[in-house]
Short mmCIF file of C-alpha atoms in Angstrom, two decimals:
data_model
loop_
_atom_site.label_atom_id
_atom_site.label_comp_id
_atom_site.label_asym_id
_atom_site.label_seq_id
_atom_site.Cartn_x
_atom_site.Cartn_y
_atom_site.Cartn_z
CA UNK A 1 87.44 139.74 106.68
CA UNK A 2 89.21 143.04 106.11
CA UNK A 3 91.16 144.73 108.88
CA UNK A 4 94.15 146.95 109.13
CA UNK A 5 96.41 148.90 111.44
CA UNK A 6 97.72 147.97 114.83
CA UNK A 7 99.57 150.69 116.64
CA UNK A 8 100.72 151.27 120.16
CA UNK A 9 103.49 152.60 122.39
CA UNK A 10 105.01 150.66 125.28
CA UNK A 11 101.78 148.79 125.98
CA UNK A 12 101.84 146.48 122.98
CA UNK A 13 98.49 144.95 123.86
CA UNK A 14 96.73 148.05 122.53
CA UNK A 15 95.42 147.73 119.02
CA UNK A 16 93.61 150.24 116.92
CA UNK A 17 92.76 150.05 113.30
CA UNK A 18 91.52 152.21 110.47
CA UNK A 19 89.32 150.83 107.72
CA UNK A 20 88.07 152.51 104.56
CA UNK A 21 84.63 151.76 103.19
CA UNK A 22 84.98 151.66 99.44
CA UNK A 23 83.72 149.84 96.40
CA UNK A 24 86.54 147.97 94.75
CA UNK A 25 86.71 148.33 91.01
CA UNK A 26 89.35 147.98 88.34
CA UNK A 27 89.26 149.38 84.86
CA UNK A 28 87.21 146.43 83.64
CA UNK A 29 85.64 144.67 86.60
CA UNK A 30 84.05 145.54 89.91
CA UNK A 31 84.43 143.81 93.23
CA UNK A 32 81.92 145.17 95.68
CA UNK A 33 83.12 144.78 99.24
CA UNK A 34 80.62 147.08 100.85
CA UNK A 35 77.43 147.77 98.99
CA UNK A 36 75.70 150.18 101.34
CA UNK A 37 78.26 151.59 103.79
CA UNK A 38 77.40 155.17 102.90
CA UNK A 39 73.69 154.66 103.39
CA UNK A 40 71.89 154.78 106.68
CA UNK A 41 71.57 151.27 107.97
CA UNK A 42 69.94 149.49 110.83
CA UNK A 43 71.64 146.57 112.51
CA UNK A 44 69.28 144.45 114.57
CA UNK A 45 70.31 144.50 118.20
CA UNK A 46 69.71 141.39 120.22
CA UNK A 47 70.27 140.08 123.70
CA UNK A 48 72.60 137.25 124.65
CA UNK A 49 71.89 135.47 127.92
CA UNK A 50 74.65 133.48 129.59
CA UNK A 51 73.17 130.18 130.72
CA UNK A 52 76.33 128.75 132.24
CA UNK A 53 80.08 129.25 132.61
CA UNK A 54 82.24 126.21 133.21
CA UNK A 55 85.97 125.58 133.41
CA UNK A 56 86.97 122.59 131.28
CA UNK A 57 90.19 120.86 132.27
CA UNK A 58 92.11 118.35 130.18
CA UNK A 59 90.85 114.91 131.11
CA UNK A 60 94.43 113.65 131.20
CA UNK A 61 96.60 116.66 131.88
CA UNK A 62 100.30 116.65 132.75
CA UNK A 63 100.96 115.18 136.18
CA UNK A 64 103.27 118.04 137.11
CA UNK A 65 103.37 121.69 136.13
CA UNK A 66 106.08 122.70 133.71
CA UNK A 67 107.08 125.69 131.62
CA UNK A 68 107.01 125.58 127.84
CA UNK A 69 109.33 128.23 126.33
CA UNK A 70 108.15 130.14 123.30
CA UNK A 71 110.11 129.97 120.09
CA UNK A 72 111.80 133.06 118.69
CA UNK A 73 109.00 133.38 116.14
CA UNK A 74 106.37 133.24 118.90
CA UNK A 75 108.12 136.15 120.61
CA UNK A 76 107.31 138.41 117.64
CA UNK A 77 103.57 138.13 118.30
CA UNK A 78 101.90 140.68 120.59
CA UNK A 79 99.11 139.80 123.05
CA UNK A 80 96.25 139.62 120.56
CA UNK A 81 93.13 137.49 120.86
CA UNK A 82 91.84 135.99 117.62
CA UNK A 83 88.30 134.67 117.28
CA UNK A 84 86.74 132.06 115.02
CA UNK A 85 83.12 130.96 114.75
CA UNK A 86 81.04 128.35 112.93
CA UNK A 87 77.30 128.54 112.26
CA UNK A 88 75.09 125.45 112.06
CA UNK A 89 71.49 125.62 110.89
CA UNK A 90 68.96 123.46 112.70
CA UNK A 91 68.87 119.93 111.32
CA UNK A 92 65.77 117.74 111.40
CA UNK A 93 67.59 114.43 111.03
CA UNK A 94 70.01 114.77 113.98
CA UNK A 95 69.64 115.77 117.60
CA UNK A 96 70.64 119.37 118.26
CA UNK A 97 69.10 119.65 121.69
CA UNK A 98 70.83 121.89 124.20
CA UNK A 99 71.89 118.94 126.32
CA UNK A 100 73.32 116.98 123.38
CA UNK A 101 75.27 119.88 121.92
CA UNK A 102 76.71 121.18 125.19
CA UNK A 103 77.65 117.75 126.54
CA UNK A 104 79.28 116.74 123.25
CA UNK A 105 81.37 119.89 123.09
CA UNK A 106 82.41 119.79 126.74
CA UNK A 107 83.39 116.13 126.74
CA UNK A 108 85.31 116.33 123.48
CA UNK A 109 87.04 119.57 124.56
CA UNK A 110 88.30 117.91 127.76
CA UNK A 111 89.54 114.99 125.70
CA UNK A 112 91.33 116.96 123.00
CA UNK A 113 92.98 119.25 125.58
CA UNK A 114 94.87 116.18 126.77
CA UNK A 115 96.69 116.27 123.42
CA UNK A 116 96.80 120.07 123.10
CA UNK A 117 97.63 120.52 126.78
CA UNK A 118 99.32 123.97 126.57
CA UNK A 119 95.94 125.44 125.59
CA UNK A 120 94.71 124.59 129.09
CA UNK A 121 97.59 126.55 130.61
CA UNK A 122 98.42 130.24 130.89
CA UNK A 123 101.13 132.66 129.83
CA UNK A 124 103.51 133.89 132.52
CA UNK A 125 106.81 135.77 132.44
CA UNK A 126 110.12 134.06 133.07
CA UNK A 127 113.03 135.60 134.97
CA UNK A 128 114.02 137.59 131.86
CA UNK A 129 110.54 139.01 131.39
CA UNK A 130 109.84 136.87 128.33
CA UNK A 131 106.46 135.14 128.01
CA UNK A 132 106.31 131.37 128.48
CA UNK A 133 103.44 128.92 128.72
CA UNK A 134 102.84 127.45 132.16
CA UNK A 135 101.31 124.03 131.49
CA UNK A 136 99.26 123.64 134.67
CA UNK A 137 95.86 122.45 133.36
CA UNK A 138 94.36 125.70 134.61
CA UNK A 139 91.50 125.00 132.22
CA UNK A 140 89.48 126.64 129.47
CA UNK A 141 86.37 128.73 130.11
CA UNK A 142 83.34 127.24 128.37
CA UNK A 143 80.33 129.53 127.94
CA UNK A 144 76.84 128.28 127.15
CA UNK A 145 74.62 131.11 125.92
CA UNK A 146 71.27 131.83 124.28
CA UNK A 147 70.60 134.65 121.82
CA UNK A 148 67.11 135.98 121.12
CA UNK A 149 67.75 136.26 117.39
CA UNK A 150 67.47 134.04 114.34
CA UNK A 151 70.55 133.15 112.31
CA UNK A 152 69.21 134.84 109.18
CA UNK A 153 68.76 138.13 111.05
CA UNK A 154 72.39 138.49 112.18
CA UNK A 155 74.35 141.10 110.24
CA UNK A 156 77.64 139.29 109.76
CA UNK A 157 78.88 142.12 107.55
CA UNK A 158 79.56 144.19 110.69
CA UNK A 159 80.96 141.67 113.17
CA UNK A 160 82.16 144.34 115.61
CA UNK A 161 78.56 145.17 116.46
CA UNK A 162 76.90 141.78 116.01
CA UNK A 163 79.46 139.05 116.73
CA UNK A 164 82.37 140.25 118.84
CA UNK A 165 81.71 139.90 122.56
CA UNK A 166 78.30 138.38 121.88
CA UNK A 167 78.77 135.25 119.84
CA UNK A 168 82.55 135.03 120.18
CA UNK A 169 83.87 134.99 123.76
CA UNK A 170 86.50 137.18 125.33
CA UNK A 171 89.36 135.44 127.08
CA UNK A 172 88.95 136.06 130.78
CA UNK A 173 91.56 133.53 131.83
CA UNK A 174 94.19 131.38 130.21
CA UNK A 175 94.82 131.06 126.49
CA UNK A 176 91.55 129.80 125.05
CA UNK A 177 87.85 130.50 125.54
CA UNK A 178 84.95 128.56 123.98
CA UNK A 179 81.30 129.49 123.55
CA UNK A 180 78.25 127.71 122.18
CA UNK A 181 75.24 129.91 121.50
CA UNK A 182 71.73 128.67 120.80
CA UNK A 183 69.56 130.86 118.57
CA UNK A 184 65.79 131.32 118.43
CA UNK A 185 65.55 129.38 115.19
CA UNK A 186 67.28 126.32 116.62
CA UNK A 187 70.61 127.07 114.96
CA UNK A 188 73.79 127.04 117.00
CA UNK A 189 77.07 128.93 116.78
CA UNK A 190 80.27 127.37 118.08
CA UNK A 191 83.10 129.82 118.61
CA UNK A 192 86.41 130.24 120.36
CA UNK A 193 89.05 132.88 120.98
CA UNK A 194 92.73 132.07 121.34
CA UNK A 195 95.86 133.98 122.29
CA UNK A 196 97.84 134.57 119.10
CA UNK A 197 101.12 134.45 121.02
CA UNK A 198 100.93 130.66 121.21
CA UNK A 199 99.48 129.70 117.83
CA UNK A 200 99.10 130.80 114.25
CA UNK A 201 96.16 129.94 112.02
CA UNK A 202 97.63 126.61 110.94
CA UNK A 203 98.07 125.55 114.56
CA UNK A 204 94.55 126.54 115.53
CA UNK A 205 93.15 124.75 112.50
CA UNK A 206 94.98 121.65 113.72
CA UNK A 207 93.32 122.02 117.12
CA UNK A 208 89.85 122.69 115.69
CA UNK A 209 89.94 119.67 113.38
CA UNK A 210 91.22 117.46 116.20
CA UNK A 211 88.43 118.70 118.47
CA UNK A 212 85.80 117.77 115.87
CA UNK A 213 87.45 114.40 115.27
CA UNK A 214 87.48 113.65 118.99
CA UNK A 215 83.77 114.53 119.19
CA UNK A 216 83.05 111.88 116.55
CA UNK A 217 85.28 109.28 118.26
CA UNK A 218 87.76 109.40 115.40
CA UNK A 219 91.50 109.09 115.69
CA UNK A 220 93.21 112.48 115.68
CA UNK A 221 94.72 112.90 112.24
CA UNK A 222 97.49 115.39 113.15
CA UNK A 223 99.39 115.06 116.41
CA UNK A 224 100.83 118.46 117.42
CA UNK A 225 104.49 118.93 118.21
CA UNK A 226 105.42 121.17 121.14
CA UNK A 227 109.13 121.45 120.50
CA UNK A 228 110.19 125.12 120.26
CA UNK A 229 113.80 123.91 119.98
CA UNK A 230 112.99 122.88 116.41
CA UNK A 231 113.11 126.63 115.65
CA UNK A 232 116.38 127.28 117.47
CA UNK A 233 118.79 129.93 116.13
CA UNK A 234 121.96 129.05 114.31
CA UNK A 235 125.37 129.21 115.98
CA UNK A 236 126.52 131.84 115.44
CA UNK A 237 123.34 133.74 114.53
CA UNK A 238 123.40 135.35 111.11
CA UNK A 239 120.82 137.53 109.39
CA UNK A 240 120.35 140.00 106.58
CA UNK A 241 120.03 143.66 107.57
CA UNK A 242 116.67 143.85 105.78
CA UNK A 243 115.10 142.51 108.98
CA UNK A 244 115.95 145.82 110.63
CA UNK A 245 113.46 147.39 108.21
CA UNK A 246 110.77 144.80 108.95
CA UNK A 247 110.89 144.52 112.74
CA UNK A 248 111.97 146.74 115.59
CA UNK A 249 112.52 146.41 119.34
CA UNK A 250 109.74 147.83 121.48
CA UNK A 251 112.17 150.34 123.00
CA UNK A 252 112.48 151.94 119.55
CA UNK A 253 108.80 152.83 119.39
CA UNK A 254 107.82 156.49 119.84
CA UNK A 255 106.56 157.24 123.32
CA UNK A 256 103.28 158.80 122.24
CA UNK A 257 102.13 157.99 118.69
CA UNK A 258 98.76 159.21 117.49
CA UNK A 259 95.89 157.19 118.94
CA UNK A 260 92.91 158.29 116.91
CA UNK A 261 92.38 155.12 114.87
CA UNK A 262 89.72 152.58 115.72
CA UNK A 263 89.05 149.03 114.68
CA UNK A 264 86.43 148.44 112.02
CA UNK A 265 85.99 144.89 110.76
CA UNK A 266 83.92 143.90 107.75
CA UNK A 267 83.07 140.44 106.44
CA UNK A 268 82.50 140.57 102.70
CA UNK A 269 81.45 138.06 100.09
CA UNK A 270 83.42 138.21 96.85
CA UNK A 271 82.55 136.03 93.89
CA UNK A 272 85.26 133.67 92.67
CA UNK A 273 84.76 135.07 89.17
CA UNK A 274 85.71 138.55 90.39
CA UNK A 275 88.91 137.26 91.96
CA UNK A 276 89.77 135.44 88.74
CA UNK A 277 89.28 138.67 86.81
CA UNK A 278 91.61 140.46 89.21
CA UNK A 279 94.22 137.75 88.77
CA UNK A 280 93.98 138.06 85.00
CA UNK A 281 94.49 141.81 85.15
CA UNK A 282 97.33 141.59 87.68
CA UNK A 283 99.29 138.96 85.76
CA UNK A 284 101.48 139.27 82.71
CA UNK A 285 102.93 136.86 80.18
CA UNK A 286 106.11 136.68 82.27
CA UNK A 287 104.58 136.40 85.75
CA UNK A 288 101.45 134.61 86.92
CA UNK A 289 100.34 136.41 90.08
CA UNK A 290 98.46 134.43 92.73
CA UNK A 291 94.87 135.26 93.61
CA UNK A 292 95.88 136.46 97.07
CA UNK A 293 98.59 138.76 95.72
CA UNK A 294 96.25 140.07 93.01
CA UNK A 295 93.63 140.97 95.59
CA UNK A 296 96.30 142.47 97.84
CA UNK A 297 97.53 144.72 95.03
CA UNK A 298 93.96 145.75 94.34
CA UNK A 299 93.35 146.79 97.94
CA UNK A 300 96.66 148.65 98.02
CA UNK A 301 95.61 150.81 95.08
CA UNK A 302 92.32 151.58 96.76
CA UNK A 303 94.04 152.86 99.88
CA UNK A 304 96.14 155.32 97.91
CA UNK A 305 93.71 158.21 98.27
CA UNK A 306 95.94 160.88 99.85
CA UNK A 307 98.61 161.79 97.30
CA UNK A 308 100.73 163.50 99.96
CA UNK A 309 101.26 160.31 101.94
CA UNK A 310 102.74 156.88 101.50
CA UNK A 311 100.98 153.55 101.97
CA UNK A 312 102.36 150.25 103.21
CA UNK A 313 101.02 146.84 102.35
CA UNK A 314 102.06 143.64 104.09
CA UNK A 315 101.26 139.98 103.54
CA UNK A 316 101.52 137.29 106.19
CA UNK A 317 103.75 134.48 104.91
CA UNK A 318 103.81 131.08 106.57
CA UNK A 319 107.21 129.44 106.79
CA UNK A 320 106.01 125.89 107.29
CA UNK A 321 106.49 124.77 103.71
CA UNK A 322 109.90 126.44 103.44
CA UNK A 323 111.55 125.18 106.61
CA UNK A 324 112.98 121.69 106.38
CA UNK A 325 114.48 119.52 109.10
CA UNK A 326 117.70 117.56 108.99
CA UNK A 327 115.75 114.32 108.80
CA UNK A 328 112.23 113.01 108.29
CA UNK A 329 111.41 113.23 111.99
CA UNK A 330 112.40 116.90 112.20
CA UNK A 331 110.46 117.72 109.04
CA UNK A 332 107.36 116.08 110.53
CA UNK A 333 107.75 118.10 113.73
CA UNK A 334 108.03 121.32 111.73
CA UNK A 335 104.91 120.45 109.75
CA UNK A 336 102.92 119.77 112.93
CA UNK A 337 104.60 122.39 115.09
CA UNK A 338 102.09 124.10 117.36
CA UNK A 339 103.07 127.74 117.45
CA UNK A 340 103.79 130.64 115.14
CA UNK A 341 105.86 130.27 111.99
CA UNK A 342 105.04 133.59 110.36
CA UNK A 343 106.72 136.59 108.81
CA UNK A 344 105.20 139.88 107.67
CA UNK A 345 107.10 141.30 104.69
CA UNK A 346 105.75 144.53 103.32
CA UNK A 347 106.19 147.13 100.64
CA UNK A 348 105.94 150.90 100.73
CA UNK A 349 105.08 153.36 97.98
CA UNK A 350 103.80 156.89 97.57
CA UNK A 351 100.08 157.11 97.00
CA UNK A 352 100.75 159.32 93.99
CA UNK A 353 102.71 156.53 92.32
CA UNK A 354 100.19 153.85 93.33
CA UNK A 355 97.37 155.81 91.74
CA UNK A 356 99.27 156.07 88.48
CA UNK A 357 100.36 152.44 88.32
CA UNK A 358 98.30 149.83 86.48
CA UNK A 359 97.27 146.89 88.63
CA UNK A 360 99.91 144.56 87.21
CA UNK A 361 102.72 146.91 88.30
CA UNK A 362 101.36 147.09 91.84
CA UNK A 363 101.00 143.31 91.81
CA UNK A 364 104.65 142.97 90.78
CA UNK A 365 105.64 145.03 93.83
CA UNK A 366 103.59 142.74 96.06
CA UNK A 367 105.03 139.65 94.41
CA UNK A 368 108.52 141.05 94.91
CA UNK A 369 108.43 141.45 98.68
CA UNK A 370 106.45 138.23 99.20
CA UNK A 371 108.88 136.18 97.10
CA UNK A 372 111.86 137.41 99.13
CA UNK A 373 110.23 136.04 102.30
CA UNK A 374 109.10 132.76 100.78
CA UNK A 375 112.30 130.83 101.39
CA UNK A 376 114.00 128.97 104.21
CA UNK A 377 116.86 131.44 104.63
CA UNK A 378 114.39 134.24 105.36
CA UNK A 379 112.88 132.38 108.31
CA UNK A 380 116.23 131.13 109.59
CA UNK A 381 117.48 134.70 109.45
CA UNK A 382 114.40 135.99 111.26
CA UNK A 383 114.92 133.45 114.05
CA UNK A 384 118.52 134.64 114.36
CA UNK A 385 117.46 138.32 114.35
CA UNK A 386 115.15 137.71 117.31
CA UNK A 387 117.88 135.82 119.15
CA UNK A 388 120.27 138.75 118.88
CA UNK A 389 117.65 141.13 120.32
CA UNK A 390 116.46 138.97 123.22
CA UNK A 391 115.29 139.37 125.90
CA UNK A 392 113.76 142.57 124.56
CA UNK A 393 110.54 141.92 122.69
CA UNK A 394 110.16 143.11 119.12
CA UNK A 395 107.23 143.75 116.80
CA UNK A 396 106.50 144.09 113.09
CA UNK A 397 107.25 147.64 111.99
CA UNK A 398 104.35 147.85 109.54
CA UNK A 399 101.87 148.13 112.41
CA UNK A 400 103.16 151.55 113.46
CA UNK A 401 103.07 155.07 112.11
CA UNK A 402 106.66 156.17 112.59
CA UNK A 403 106.81 159.08 110.14
CA UNK A 404 104.55 162.03 109.49
CA UNK A 405 104.11 160.98 105.87
CA UNK A 406 103.02 157.47 106.82
CA UNK A 407 99.52 156.84 105.57
CA UNK A 408 97.51 153.67 105.82
CA UNK A 409 99.13 150.33 106.52
CA UNK A 410 97.30 147.08 105.86
CA UNK A 411 98.32 143.50 106.51
CA UNK A 412 96.59 140.83 104.44
CA UNK A 413 96.37 137.19 105.45
CA UNK A 414 94.60 134.26 103.88
CA UNK A 415 92.07 132.17 105.76
CA UNK A 416 91.52 129.72 102.90
CA UNK A 417 92.75 126.94 105.16
CA UNK A 418 89.92 127.41 107.65
CA UNK A 419 88.61 123.83 107.97
CA UNK A 420 84.92 124.55 107.43
CA UNK A 421 84.07 121.12 106.04
CA UNK A 422 85.97 119.34 108.82
CA UNK A 423 84.20 121.08 111.71
CA UNK A 424 81.63 118.33 112.21
CA UNK A 425 80.82 117.60 115.84
CA UNK A 426 77.85 115.38 115.07
CA UNK A 427 75.29 117.70 113.49
CA UNK A 428 76.74 118.18 110.03
CA UNK A 429 79.02 120.68 108.35
CA UNK A 430 78.89 124.39 109.26
CA UNK A 431 76.83 126.58 106.98
CA UNK A 432 79.21 129.48 107.55
CA UNK A 433 82.49 130.05 109.34
CA UNK A 434 84.99 132.85 109.71
CA UNK A 435 88.10 133.95 111.59
#
């Protein structure tokens, strides 16, 4: 899925994005992300009927309420809901009746919430105004719905119109919402939305896989660790001044930035061969560029359309494989930590220069700022930077237009770890899934 800008003044929960509809092509190969955006199109509208709304509580929740502090890296995430959905075609060899599907999902959700108990809680502010998770088994809203449409008729290319708010639930309470939707053709779509402030993609994948394992009466393969102290700052805190260029306190934001951007999401299918061609063109004899960085460089060049402006490109880097504990137990807790361990390094260049650069030069710029963040010291320094700015919240600078010459800003993340093949609740693997 392609998305870009978040921007906002004091109210950091406001997001708005700008997306360009273009055909991606290099000098030798074409990658078509949007094959008919400029043509008139018709997206089939359909009705979704809510059959039932239920609150699912952890079957064995904590006996007393308690507060779970957020780590310094959690505090960098704004209040953003992220959705994920999985599509299952009707199977003839297994029961996919409404009763079977709904009961299986409800029962297994209650069971797995006993292990992932903070997801059944809610975010509240502590005495300093910082968000914390109140683990009170407040519950998760479970929506059972029916859509008068067949799976093959849904235009997944434009999820804003066809998926969001219809097949993927909005969070009305707490930190997690779940929905199962039955379609006319007998297919089902299982989806959920979660509050990004408490979990990154790795954490949610851990929850999703555990949920599916619980539904099949399997032992949970990864036990989450809820120990924010594992990401404690150093004493004394110490960081490189480059973090001042990556993040900024909310009080530093302009009071009234432009608010004319809107969110446009597109889900595109790109052939593996096309990505391999991009990687070949982006690499050199000295440096082998990854597929993700090659694609990122490609998109960056495409955004460089206004020669009088600059463009910024960021890549989300996970710190899990770079942070190491003092012993095997700490390393295991870091690996299974439930929360955010992310950084968003970015590069900036004039569109005039980006247009003139061959793809491999742009890819080298991407590789340069990603490599600087892909090390333990970067994440330790980021934790320390947040500590020295608390209790004021801070945000990634790339999401804001702070200068008149600022053009488009895009943040790229990889969803290759989405556990499509593991999301088996009892009626086979999903036929399609997406964040």
